[in-house]
């Protein structure tokens, strides 16, 4: 068959809604993943200023949620900080309310600045402090309000890229702006957060954790104690996963949350895994080397590490630990048998 | 703040790799899923002819896999027949061999035409007949060859859109074209396929089914017996899932496979679910009404039903059952808590 | 303290309902299990004759269930054939009915002689043939009747010793002698027994298998095919577990059922495990050596192998396979982490 | 058949190791469980004195474990406080050591008196204080020693009746009296006990909890907080289960541990369940009414509630909560599908 014939053959396939696999085998079946996402850091000082300006430009009512989404330069215009992960920084000004709604997408909040705003989830309010992890799981009603006298900023983490790729997202708005409080504020946190004792009179059949908030006061104590006597993982130092007390697994089926501490001066070995992650710096100064790119980070910065990227972390400060919160799509990949991990050559 | 200021504000955000959520809230958090995929049918007569012409244009060596991918008109150029599902029709001519490889993506084959070609998986060959379901699971070595004297055509189903969206795919080529046969041909099928007895001397720790092939001879018998005394589901008639004997669950963690029979003249009720599916007509003539669009189908046609599309099936023949094979992303959605189903108004 | 003082101390403890652990440490914490049960065989010819005489002595009405319980000589008067396992041979004469009842204890029937009697379970009758395995699971209504013109004898297996040791048994009698038939006879068997296809319109939430009967016709075919090309386990030959199609696990949470074939002349290696088992000889002649004791067995004999007893099997016939059905408490021990297995020296 | 014939028939059955089911159907298949165990309380003052006398009569070396076993009056001479549960009070005098051993049986310790003795489990010592729950799980090496200057007494709980009924117990003695310490004292407790954060660098594949000790300091805080705002279960008040952080399930597969608080003056509703339990009074004075029998209890008393016994609890003190620790066979019964619970008429 002549070359012209072949070309006319290929040109005509589209009309029949078929295409030859053999012309894109390498794209569809790559040797290994090469993420379209890139390593990237969002400086808190920059985003904070933009966020405060947004406070002038749009009211909370207009915005419903006043959030600047972190756009991975390799993925934009897709709203994603890393491959399967959405991240945003949300501002709620004093007196503002973000009205009640719910969605199939799973969401978490990690408090960055301010004190005293609340998130209400399924009838329970939690009063938010810096470092608290607050869950607003799939299809749970939630609303926010800031009754303090200072701006409140937190990091939002959602599984939007994946749930939207799967076309499985739903949204529901409530008739009331704020939910009725059916339980005392922070009661699930008091009940569950401080021990390994589970209340037997609570029958919990949701697939996510019953805790509304994992308070920083608890997290900080655990990290401090661990740093004193544990070396942790060579790749991640002393790193903990926030767990669902009912299953011992991730806080939500789609998203795992972690907090880790690097001792003063500690540098880790390099590795890679198919899961991707968004990191938020709670305290400390350091850097992460990701596929050869050095990301310097300081307090309140947020950065993304793409899936299968070789990475290692260094705490450059000689006198204080560096503390990193992160969230990841690890449970999705593990559940499907697609989580792989491999050690790599150190890049420094 | 003036409108100009706001516009300059928005215009400048991209430089900082952030974007306002409030300007695309409805897109990111839709009321309910609206699939980009459309209902579509690929006629076998059309694709078969294109496939046979491909047999003249490219050799198996050149093509490695001579497959025409079914491109959903709503998703192209993405290689997807439905949202999370890849489908293709593969031709192996007499004497041809498709060399051994493996990939993280999960694959299935459903035999459409021909008799006597083989697929080898992890050292075991299965000789393929029309209607057989053959699994080539994640990271399992596999190769194909046609030792018969007629063309062999089968339907390929893979989870490529989802695994590639998650950037978790890997590929490995073997040094040898065909695998060594380490077990007698079809021995796992003989061992597992005909009963509910599990061999206790086989310790199976893979996340997928130990069967290489679910033979049509078995499937046909089960369908025939069920049609005689069962009414099945109002939405799907007498519909069976092929299961992993070790777990009772789907044959592979990413893909569920089904076969269903509609009695002569039977029409189903309408429903919708977040999972999407690719159907292949084994025998019979009928139609499916999908979000108001009527898809007429006959033997060997393949069609796609997008996620959350309202659909119902009708067997128009008064004298023979219609038999449909299908595969779906149902286990992924179920595992993440994102599988929803709802009844709907009948569309006819 | 004088010896007399000590003795008076010990003598007085009983009044306070306490006893010294240190005087029976070895008994309570043995080096390894030494079963009170002994290896034992019940000859079918003997029990059958006793059973037929029972048919003259008591009517089915008087007996409710005309069963001779197999009493392990080491455990009597406890009604147990092996440590956690009850076994009995039941006779139903032509025209007799065993009225409907149910109990928390789990039960199985394995048909030994006769053709055409029925067991009804939860509204479905199964017509029994030799070699069929019939389940009457925990709290399922069941009744039996013999509409044939010959005596019907089957082996009953229950978890009575364990459930009664745990004091968790309940019993309920029905107001009617025979259950209403709510499904066609043997419909679950036709639906589930012949393949690895699960009906998707059946939502099954019981902890036991949905099959009422695993018919011998299926089992025999699987064994025959396996004997032709498989060597099976060195300890058990070609041995299959009957499984629950919904879970891939045991047919009932308390009892696992197996069938195995030893090739003509085959002798196995020796091993031991903490689970105990009751065996029933379907066909063939051979012997099992159990803790040094040789048990010769022939068709329809029943024998017990205590837990942790070293055992091996020999098929003495040079021309036909020996086929053994067995049931065991393996799932209980596995679930609690107490299942151990170890190879042992061959005893022949 | 004459009555004499029947009697001679029955008399002869024993020789053939069979017995008629129909003569003991009611015993083997009771309407509902009637526990052989009886409600019983062991006064701490009494057992403590006997234990101290034992300290004079036998040395720790002679006794290996100086334990007075609590013998349920309905079950003696079986070493059981309730149906499936062994309980004992153990004394370790200053300077004494209980040498390292391990057993398949699962064990727990609940500290009753003293401060500063240790239990070492798999290379880690925990220093014991009143109210601590210490696990010595199946097949884990453990030893005890008292380096304080006062007697140390704790409650032992084991699954001995059940594991020995199942004939699955094993025992191993170590060559050394005390284990090498491979981890800092109480390091697993510090790592796991105070939060819902799981260390990700610890890969834990045992079926039991990784915590050696659940310290009272944590438990007391949780109870106090819960009493302030929770009403708990109508049957059990504010009752928590100690859980395995890796699974969210019971601390060991065989034994569940609970702690509950009854508010001043609180009396519960009555119920019954097939699981049985041993209770230990941490503080407070009250009574439990069990199948009509009133058990008065005070600090450090231990009492047993048989399975399926109707029971309710009353805190008679108007000014302080009553706190009860308990352990139970609930996970065994639940796993087998034999856990039943039913409300009952109040008995006061």
PDB file of C-alpha atoms in Angstrom, chain D residues 3-226:
ATOM      1  CA  UNK D   3     -39.422 -51.435  75.658  1.00  0.00           C
ATOM      2  CA  UNK D   4     -36.773 -53.931  76.656  1.00  0.00           C
ATOM      3  CA  UNK D   5     -35.516 -54.148  73.114  1.00  0.00           C
ATOM      4  CA  UNK D   6     -35.233 -50.397  72.944  1.00  0.00           C
ATOM      5  CA  UNK D   7     -33.344 -50.252  76.186  1.00  0.00           C
ATOM      6  CA  UNK D   8     -30.923 -52.903  75.131  1.00  0.00           C
ATOM      7  CA  UNK D   9     -30.517 -51.021  71.859  1.00  0.00           C
ATOM      8  CA  UNK D  10     -29.641 -47.804  73.668  1.00  0.00           C
ATOM      9  CA  UNK D  11     -27.387 -49.617  76.098  1.00  0.00           C
ATOM     10  CA  UNK D  12     -25.389 -51.098  73.257  1.00  0.00           C
ATOM     11  CA  UNK D  13     -24.762 -47.915  71.335  1.00  0.00           C
ATOM     12  CA  UNK D  14     -21.833 -46.809  73.446  1.00  0.00           C
ATOM     13  CA  UNK D  15     -19.786 -49.772  72.288  1.00  0.00           C
ATOM     14  CA  UNK D  16     -20.036 -48.386  68.780  1.00  0.00           C
ATOM     15  CA  UNK D  17     -19.277 -44.829  69.863  1.00  0.00           C
ATOM     16  CA  UNK D  18     -22.599 -43.449  68.784  1.00  0.00           C
ATOM     17  CA  UNK D  19     -25.508 -41.974  70.791  1.00  0.00           C
ATOM     18  CA  UNK D  20     -29.044 -40.957  69.845  1.00  0.00           C
ATOM     19  CA  UNK D  21     -29.426 -37.250  69.243  1.00  0.00           C
ATOM     20  CA  UNK D  22     -33.126 -37.432  69.966  1.00  0.00           C
ATOM     21  CA  UNK D  23     -32.495 -38.179  73.606  1.00  0.00           C
ATOM     22  CA  UNK D  24     -30.592 -34.930  74.188  1.00  0.00           C
ATOM     23  CA  UNK D  25     -31.924 -32.549  71.577  1.00  0.00           C
ATOM     24  CA  UNK D  26     -32.985 -30.017  74.193  1.00  0.00           C
ATOM     25  CA  UNK D  27     -29.555 -30.009  75.783  1.00  0.00           C
ATOM     26  CA  UNK D  28     -27.649 -29.626  72.553  1.00  0.00           C
ATOM     27  CA  UNK D  29     -30.086 -27.175  71.009  1.00  0.00           C
ATOM     28  CA  UNK D  30     -31.394 -25.088  73.908  1.00  0.00           C
ATOM     29  CA  UNK D  31     -34.116 -22.444  73.391  1.00  0.00           C
ATOM     30  CA  UNK D  32     -31.601 -19.847  74.530  1.00  0.00           C
ATOM     31  CA  UNK D  33     -28.274 -19.898  76.347  1.00  0.00           C
ATOM     32  CA  UNK D  34     -28.309 -20.652  80.046  1.00  0.00           C
ATOM     33  CA  UNK D  35     -24.828 -20.024  81.259  1.00  0.00           C
ATOM     34  CA  UNK D  36     -23.282 -22.492  83.650  1.00  0.00           C
ATOM     35  CA  UNK D  37     -21.464 -19.488  85.064  1.00  0.00           C
ATOM     36  CA  UNK D  38     -23.078 -17.501  87.848  1.00  0.00           C
ATOM     37  CA  UNK D  39     -22.901 -13.831  88.745  1.00  0.00           C
ATOM     38  CA  UNK D  40     -20.150 -13.510  91.336  1.00  0.00           C
ATOM     39  CA  UNK D  41     -18.022 -10.876  93.044  1.00  0.00           C
ATOM     40  CA  UNK D  42     -14.540 -11.334  94.452  1.00  0.00           C
ATOM     41  CA  UNK D  43     -13.827  -8.820  97.247  1.00  0.00           C
ATOM     42  CA  UNK D  44     -10.458  -7.227  96.887  1.00  0.00           C
ATOM     43  CA  UNK D  45      -9.830  -7.193 100.620  1.00  0.00           C
ATOM     44  CA  UNK D  46     -10.243 -10.963 100.748  1.00  0.00           C
ATOM     45  CA  UNK D  47      -8.206 -11.869  97.700  1.00  0.00           C
ATOM     46  CA  UNK D  48      -5.512  -9.354  98.571  1.00  0.00           C
ATOM     47  CA  UNK D  49      -4.971 -10.952 101.950  1.00  0.00           C
ATOM     48  CA  UNK D  50      -4.829 -14.424 100.462  1.00  0.00           C
ATOM     49  CA  UNK D  51      -2.382 -13.145  97.884  1.00  0.00           C
ATOM     50  CA  UNK D  52      -0.097 -11.624 100.472  1.00  0.00           C
ATOM     51  CA  UNK D  53      -0.176 -14.904 102.375  1.00  0.00           C
ATOM     52  CA  UNK D  54       0.788 -16.639  99.154  1.00  0.00           C
ATOM     53  CA  UNK D  55       3.776 -14.308  99.117  1.00  0.00           C
ATOM     54  CA  UNK D  56       4.895 -16.016 102.290  1.00  0.00           C
ATOM     55  CA  UNK D  57       4.087 -19.542 101.153  1.00  0.00           C
ATOM     56  CA  UNK D  58       5.684 -19.602  97.717  1.00  0.00           C
ATOM     57  CA  UNK D  59       8.526 -17.610  96.305  1.00  0.00           C
ATOM     58  CA  UNK D  60       8.193 -16.039  92.896  1.00  0.00           C
ATOM     59  CA  UNK D  61      10.756 -18.566  91.648  1.00  0.00           C
ATOM     60  CA  UNK D  62       8.683 -21.464  92.861  1.00  0.00           C
ATOM     61  CA  UNK D  63       5.450 -20.044  91.553  1.00  0.00           C
ATOM     62  CA  UNK D  64       6.779 -18.560  88.317  1.00  0.00           C
ATOM     63  CA  UNK D  65       3.598 -16.476  88.364  1.00  0.00           C
ATOM     64  CA  UNK D  66       2.076 -15.875  91.799  1.00  0.00           C
ATOM     65  CA  UNK D  67      -1.541 -15.629  90.771  1.00  0.00           C
ATOM     66  CA  UNK D  68      -4.797 -16.489  92.476  1.00  0.00           C
ATOM     67  CA  UNK D  69      -7.221 -17.478  89.778  1.00  0.00           C
ATOM     68  CA  UNK D  70     -10.810 -16.268  90.170  1.00  0.00           C
ATOM     69  CA  UNK D  71     -12.961 -19.391  89.971  1.00  0.00           C
ATOM     70  CA  UNK D  72     -16.554 -18.859  88.927  1.00  0.00           C
ATOM     71  CA  UNK D  73     -18.585 -21.013  91.370  1.00  0.00           C
ATOM     72  CA  UNK D  74     -20.669 -22.339  88.513  1.00  0.00           C
ATOM     73  CA  UNK D  75     -17.697 -23.329  86.394  1.00  0.00           C
ATOM     74  CA  UNK D  76     -15.103 -24.632  88.905  1.00  0.00           C
ATOM     75  CA  UNK D  77     -12.901 -26.621  88.683  1.00  0.00           C
ATOM     76  CA  UNK D  78     -12.521 -25.009  85.260  1.00  0.00           C
ATOM     77  CA  UNK D  79     -10.220 -22.019  85.659  1.00  0.00           C
ATOM     78  CA  UNK D  80     -12.690 -19.417  84.469  1.00  0.00           C
ATOM     79  CA  UNK D  81     -14.222 -16.291  85.967  1.00  0.00           C
ATOM     80  CA  UNK D  82     -16.848 -16.251  83.219  1.00  0.00           C
ATOM     81  CA  UNK D  83     -17.644 -18.561  80.339  1.00  0.00           C
ATOM     82  CA  UNK D  84     -14.781 -17.836  77.968  1.00  0.00           C
ATOM     83  CA  UNK D  85     -12.724 -15.687  80.287  1.00  0.00           C
ATOM     84  CA  UNK D  86      -9.950 -16.373  82.749  1.00  0.00           C
ATOM     85  CA  UNK D  87      -9.188 -13.803  85.452  1.00  0.00           C
ATOM     86  CA  UNK D  88      -6.604 -13.803  88.225  1.00  0.00           C
ATOM     87  CA  UNK D  89      -4.954 -11.434  90.661  1.00  0.00           C
ATOM     88  CA  UNK D  90      -1.183 -11.458  90.507  1.00  0.00           C
ATOM     89  CA  UNK D  91       1.276 -10.354  93.203  1.00  0.00           C
ATOM     90  CA  UNK D  92       4.857  -9.352  92.547  1.00  0.00           C
ATOM     91  CA  UNK D  93       6.781  -8.437  95.682  1.00  0.00           C
ATOM     92  CA  UNK D  94       9.613  -5.912  95.780  1.00  0.00           C
ATOM     93  CA  UNK D  95      12.708  -7.325  94.147  1.00  0.00           C
ATOM     94  CA  UNK D  96      10.907 -10.209  92.497  1.00  0.00           C
ATOM     95  CA  UNK D  97      11.057 -11.099  88.840  1.00  0.00           C
ATOM     96  CA  UNK D  98       8.604 -13.196  86.803  1.00  0.00           C
ATOM     97  CA  UNK D  99      10.785 -14.714  84.099  1.00  0.00           C
ATOM     98  CA  UNK D 100      10.235 -14.251  80.367  1.00  0.00           C
ATOM     99  CA  UNK D 101       7.854 -16.568  78.580  1.00  0.00           C
ATOM    100  CA  UNK D 102       5.200 -16.469  75.895  1.00  0.00           C
ATOM    101  CA  UNK D 103       2.043 -18.349  75.033  1.00  0.00           C
ATOM    102  CA  UNK D 104      -0.537 -18.505  72.278  1.00  0.00           C
ATOM    103  CA  UNK D 105      -3.183 -17.377  74.754  1.00  0.00           C
ATOM    104  CA  UNK D 106      -3.829 -13.634  74.782  1.00  0.00           C
ATOM    105  CA  UNK D 107      -3.375 -11.767  78.048  1.00  0.00           C
ATOM    106  CA  UNK D 108      -3.986  -8.354  79.546  1.00  0.00           C
ATOM    107  CA  UNK D 109      -3.025  -6.779  82.873  1.00  0.00           C
ATOM    108  CA  UNK D 110      -4.948  -4.063  84.669  1.00  0.00           C
ATOM    109  CA  UNK D 111      -2.987  -2.506  87.519  1.00  0.00           C
ATOM    110  CA  UNK D 112      -4.748  -2.557  90.885  1.00  0.00           C
ATOM    111  CA  UNK D 113      -2.190  -1.660  93.520  1.00  0.00           C
ATOM    112  CA  UNK D 114       1.375  -0.375  93.625  1.00  0.00           C
ATOM    113  CA  UNK D 115       3.535   1.750  91.429  1.00  0.00           C
ATOM    114  CA  UNK D 116       6.782   1.200  89.630  1.00  0.00           C
ATOM    115  CA  UNK D 117       6.875  -2.476  88.731  1.00  0.00           C
ATOM    116  CA  UNK D 118       7.427  -3.159  85.046  1.00  0.00           C
ATOM    117  CA  UNK D 119       6.145  -5.475  82.400  1.00  0.00           C
ATOM    118  CA  UNK D 120       8.398  -5.997  79.403  1.00  0.00           C
ATOM    119  CA  UNK D 121       6.830  -7.016  76.093  1.00  0.00           C
ATOM    120  CA  UNK D 122       8.863  -7.815  72.999  1.00  0.00           C
ATOM    121  CA  UNK D 123      11.806  -5.791  74.207  1.00  0.00           C
ATOM    122  CA  UNK D 124      10.008  -2.804  75.683  1.00  0.00           C
ATOM    123  CA  UNK D 125       9.367  -2.169  79.359  1.00  0.00           C
ATOM    124  CA  UNK D 126       6.386  -0.307  80.642  1.00  0.00           C
ATOM    125  CA  UNK D 127       6.428   1.047  84.149  1.00  0.00           C
ATOM    126  CA  UNK D 128       3.068   0.265  85.686  1.00  0.00           C
ATOM    127  CA  UNK D 129       0.748   2.577  87.580  1.00  0.00           C
ATOM    128  CA  UNK D 130      -2.725   1.990  88.946  1.00  0.00           C
ATOM    129  CA  UNK D 131      -5.307   1.874  86.161  1.00  0.00           C
ATOM    130  CA  UNK D 132      -2.876   1.181  83.347  1.00  0.00           C
ATOM    131  CA  UNK D 133      -3.960  -1.446  80.850  1.00  0.00           C
ATOM    132  CA  UNK D 134      -0.972  -3.500  79.688  1.00  0.00           C
ATOM    133  CA  UNK D 135      -1.172  -5.992  76.815  1.00  0.00           C
ATOM    134  CA  UNK D 136       0.843  -9.188  76.549  1.00  0.00           C
ATOM    135  CA  UNK D 137      -0.631 -10.513  73.307  1.00  0.00           C
ATOM    136  CA  UNK D 138      -0.554 -13.944  71.740  1.00  0.00           C
ATOM    137  CA  UNK D 139       2.984 -15.289  71.340  1.00  0.00           C
ATOM    138  CA  UNK D 140       4.626 -12.040  72.516  1.00  0.00           C
ATOM    139  CA  UNK D 141       7.533 -12.512  74.923  1.00  0.00           C
ATOM    140  CA  UNK D 142       6.860 -10.948  78.303  1.00  0.00           C
ATOM    141  CA  UNK D 143       8.329 -10.751  81.779  1.00  0.00           C
ATOM    142  CA  UNK D 144       7.594  -8.755  84.896  1.00  0.00           C
ATOM    143  CA  UNK D 145       9.651  -7.346  87.733  1.00  0.00           C
ATOM    144  CA  UNK D 146       9.071  -5.186  90.754  1.00  0.00           C
ATOM    145  CA  UNK D 147      11.865  -2.691  91.349  1.00  0.00           C
ATOM    146  CA  UNK D 148       9.762  -0.613  93.728  1.00  0.00           C
ATOM    147  CA  UNK D 149       9.657  -1.110  97.478  1.00  0.00           C
ATOM    148  CA  UNK D 150       6.012  -2.084  97.770  1.00  0.00           C
ATOM    149  CA  UNK D 151       3.903  -5.037  96.618  1.00  0.00           C
ATOM    150  CA  UNK D 152       2.440  -4.755  93.172  1.00  0.00           C
ATOM    151  CA  UNK D 153      -0.906  -6.350  92.352  1.00  0.00           C
ATOM    152  CA  UNK D 154      -2.687  -6.477  89.066  1.00  0.00           C
ATOM    153  CA  UNK D 155      -5.617  -8.221  87.434  1.00  0.00           C
ATOM    154  CA  UNK D 156      -4.776 -10.741  84.724  1.00  0.00           C
ATOM    155  CA  UNK D 157      -7.303 -11.391  81.968  1.00  0.00           C
ATOM    156  CA  UNK D 158      -6.830 -14.198  79.467  1.00  0.00           C
ATOM    157  CA  UNK D 159      -8.815 -16.169  76.928  1.00  0.00           C
ATOM    158  CA  UNK D 160      -7.657 -19.466  78.430  1.00  0.00           C
ATOM    159  CA  UNK D 161     -11.061 -21.189  78.670  1.00  0.00           C
ATOM    160  CA  UNK D 162     -11.715 -20.669  74.992  1.00  0.00           C
ATOM    161  CA  UNK D 163      -8.251 -21.271  73.579  1.00  0.00           C
ATOM    162  CA  UNK D 164      -7.946 -24.390  75.704  1.00  0.00           C
ATOM    163  CA  UNK D 165     -11.419 -25.587  74.686  1.00  0.00           C
ATOM    164  CA  UNK D 166     -10.216 -25.163  71.122  1.00  0.00           C
ATOM    165  CA  UNK D 167      -6.969 -26.949  72.026  1.00  0.00           C
ATOM    166  CA  UNK D 168      -4.871 -24.289  70.340  1.00  0.00           C
ATOM    167  CA  UNK D 169      -2.576 -23.139  73.147  1.00  0.00           C
ATOM    168  CA  UNK D 170       1.221 -23.211  72.969  1.00  0.00           C
ATOM    169  CA  UNK D 171       3.848 -22.158  75.478  1.00  0.00           C
ATOM    170  CA  UNK D 172       7.482 -21.146  75.161  1.00  0.00           C
ATOM    171  CA  UNK D 173      10.005 -20.350  77.873  1.00  0.00           C
ATOM    172  CA  UNK D 174      12.945 -18.057  77.197  1.00  0.00           C
ATOM    173  CA  UNK D 175      16.543 -18.876  77.992  1.00  0.00           C
ATOM    174  CA  UNK D 176      16.912 -15.567  79.812  1.00  0.00           C
ATOM    175  CA  UNK D 177      14.950 -14.412  82.826  1.00  0.00           C
ATOM    176  CA  UNK D 178      14.473 -10.878  81.596  1.00  0.00           C
ATOM    177  CA  UNK D 179      14.376  -9.680  78.040  1.00  0.00           C
ATOM    178  CA  UNK D 180      16.939  -7.359  76.560  1.00  0.00           C
ATOM    179  CA  UNK D 181      15.464  -3.895  76.255  1.00  0.00           C
ATOM    180  CA  UNK D 182      15.494  -3.059  72.576  1.00  0.00           C
ATOM    181  CA  UNK D 183      13.394   0.092  72.817  1.00  0.00           C
ATOM    182  CA  UNK D 184      13.204   2.859  75.444  1.00  0.00           C
ATOM    183  CA  UNK D 185      10.740   2.171  78.241  1.00  0.00           C
ATOM    184  CA  UNK D 186       7.186   3.134  77.354  1.00  0.00           C
ATOM    185  CA  UNK D 187       8.195   4.343  73.910  1.00  0.00           C
ATOM    186  CA  UNK D 188       5.226   2.750  72.102  1.00  0.00           C
ATOM    187  CA  UNK D 189       2.913   4.345  74.617  1.00  0.00           C
ATOM    188  CA  UNK D 190       4.388   7.782  74.045  1.00  0.00           C
ATOM    189  CA  UNK D 191       4.232   7.189  70.305  1.00  0.00           C
ATOM    190  CA  UNK D 192       0.641   5.974  70.028  1.00  0.00           C
ATOM    191  CA  UNK D 193      -1.445   6.604  73.137  1.00  0.00           C
ATOM    192  CA  UNK D 194      -2.163  10.329  73.147  1.00  0.00           C
ATOM    193  CA  UNK D 195      -3.735  11.118  69.799  1.00  0.00           C
ATOM    194  CA  UNK D 196      -5.160   9.779  66.550  1.00  0.00           C
ATOM    195  CA  UNK D 197      -1.853  10.145  64.739  1.00  0.00           C
ATOM    196  CA  UNK D 198      -0.181   6.944  63.555  1.00  0.00           C
ATOM    197  CA  UNK D 199       3.575   6.861  62.962  1.00  0.00           C
ATOM    198  CA  UNK D 200       4.082   6.070  59.282  1.00  0.00           C
ATOM    199  CA  UNK D 201       7.578   4.649  59.665  1.00  0.00           C
ATOM    200  CA  UNK D 202       6.349   1.782  61.821  1.00  0.00           C
ATOM    201  CA  UNK D 203       5.061  -1.098  59.727  1.00  0.00           C
ATOM    202  CA  UNK D 204       2.908  -3.157  62.011  1.00  0.00           C
ATOM    203  CA  UNK D 205       1.633  -6.522  60.810  1.00  0.00           C
ATOM    204  CA  UNK D 206       0.639  -8.183  64.063  1.00  0.00           C
ATOM    205  CA  UNK D 207      -3.064  -8.816  64.637  1.00  0.00           C
ATOM    206  CA  UNK D 208      -2.954  -6.957  67.949  1.00  0.00           C
ATOM    207  CA  UNK D 209      -2.397  -3.380  69.072  1.00  0.00           C
ATOM    208  CA  UNK D 210       1.153  -1.962  68.906  1.00  0.00           C
ATOM    209  CA  UNK D 211       0.680  -0.280  72.298  1.00  0.00           C
ATOM    210  CA  UNK D 212       2.211  -2.042  75.268  1.00  0.00           C
ATOM    211  CA  UNK D 213       0.334   0.157  77.717  1.00  0.00           C
ATOM    212  CA  UNK D 214      -2.777   2.333  77.713  1.00  0.00           C
ATOM    213  CA  UNK D 215      -1.925   4.624  80.624  1.00  0.00           C
ATOM    214  CA  UNK D 216      -4.493   5.612  83.203  1.00  0.00           C
ATOM    215  CA  UNK D 217      -3.504   9.254  82.962  1.00  0.00           C
ATOM    216  CA  UNK D 218      -4.953   9.316  79.456  1.00  0.00           C
ATOM    217  CA  UNK D 219      -7.992   7.196  80.259  1.00  0.00           C
ATOM    218  CA  UNK D 220      -8.929   9.299  83.271  1.00  0.00           C
ATOM    219  CA  UNK D 221      -8.859  12.488  81.240  1.00  0.00           C
ATOM    220  CA  UNK D 222     -11.105  11.085  78.548  1.00  0.00           C
ATOM    221  CA  UNK D 223     -13.637   9.774  81.078  1.00  0.00           C
ATOM    222  CA  UNK D 224     -13.719  13.068  82.932  1.00  0.00           C
ATOM    223  CA  UNK D 225     -14.330  15.081  79.776  1.00  0.00           C
ATOM    224  CA  UNK D 226     -17.014  12.685  78.549  1.00  0.00           C
TER     225      UNK D 226
END
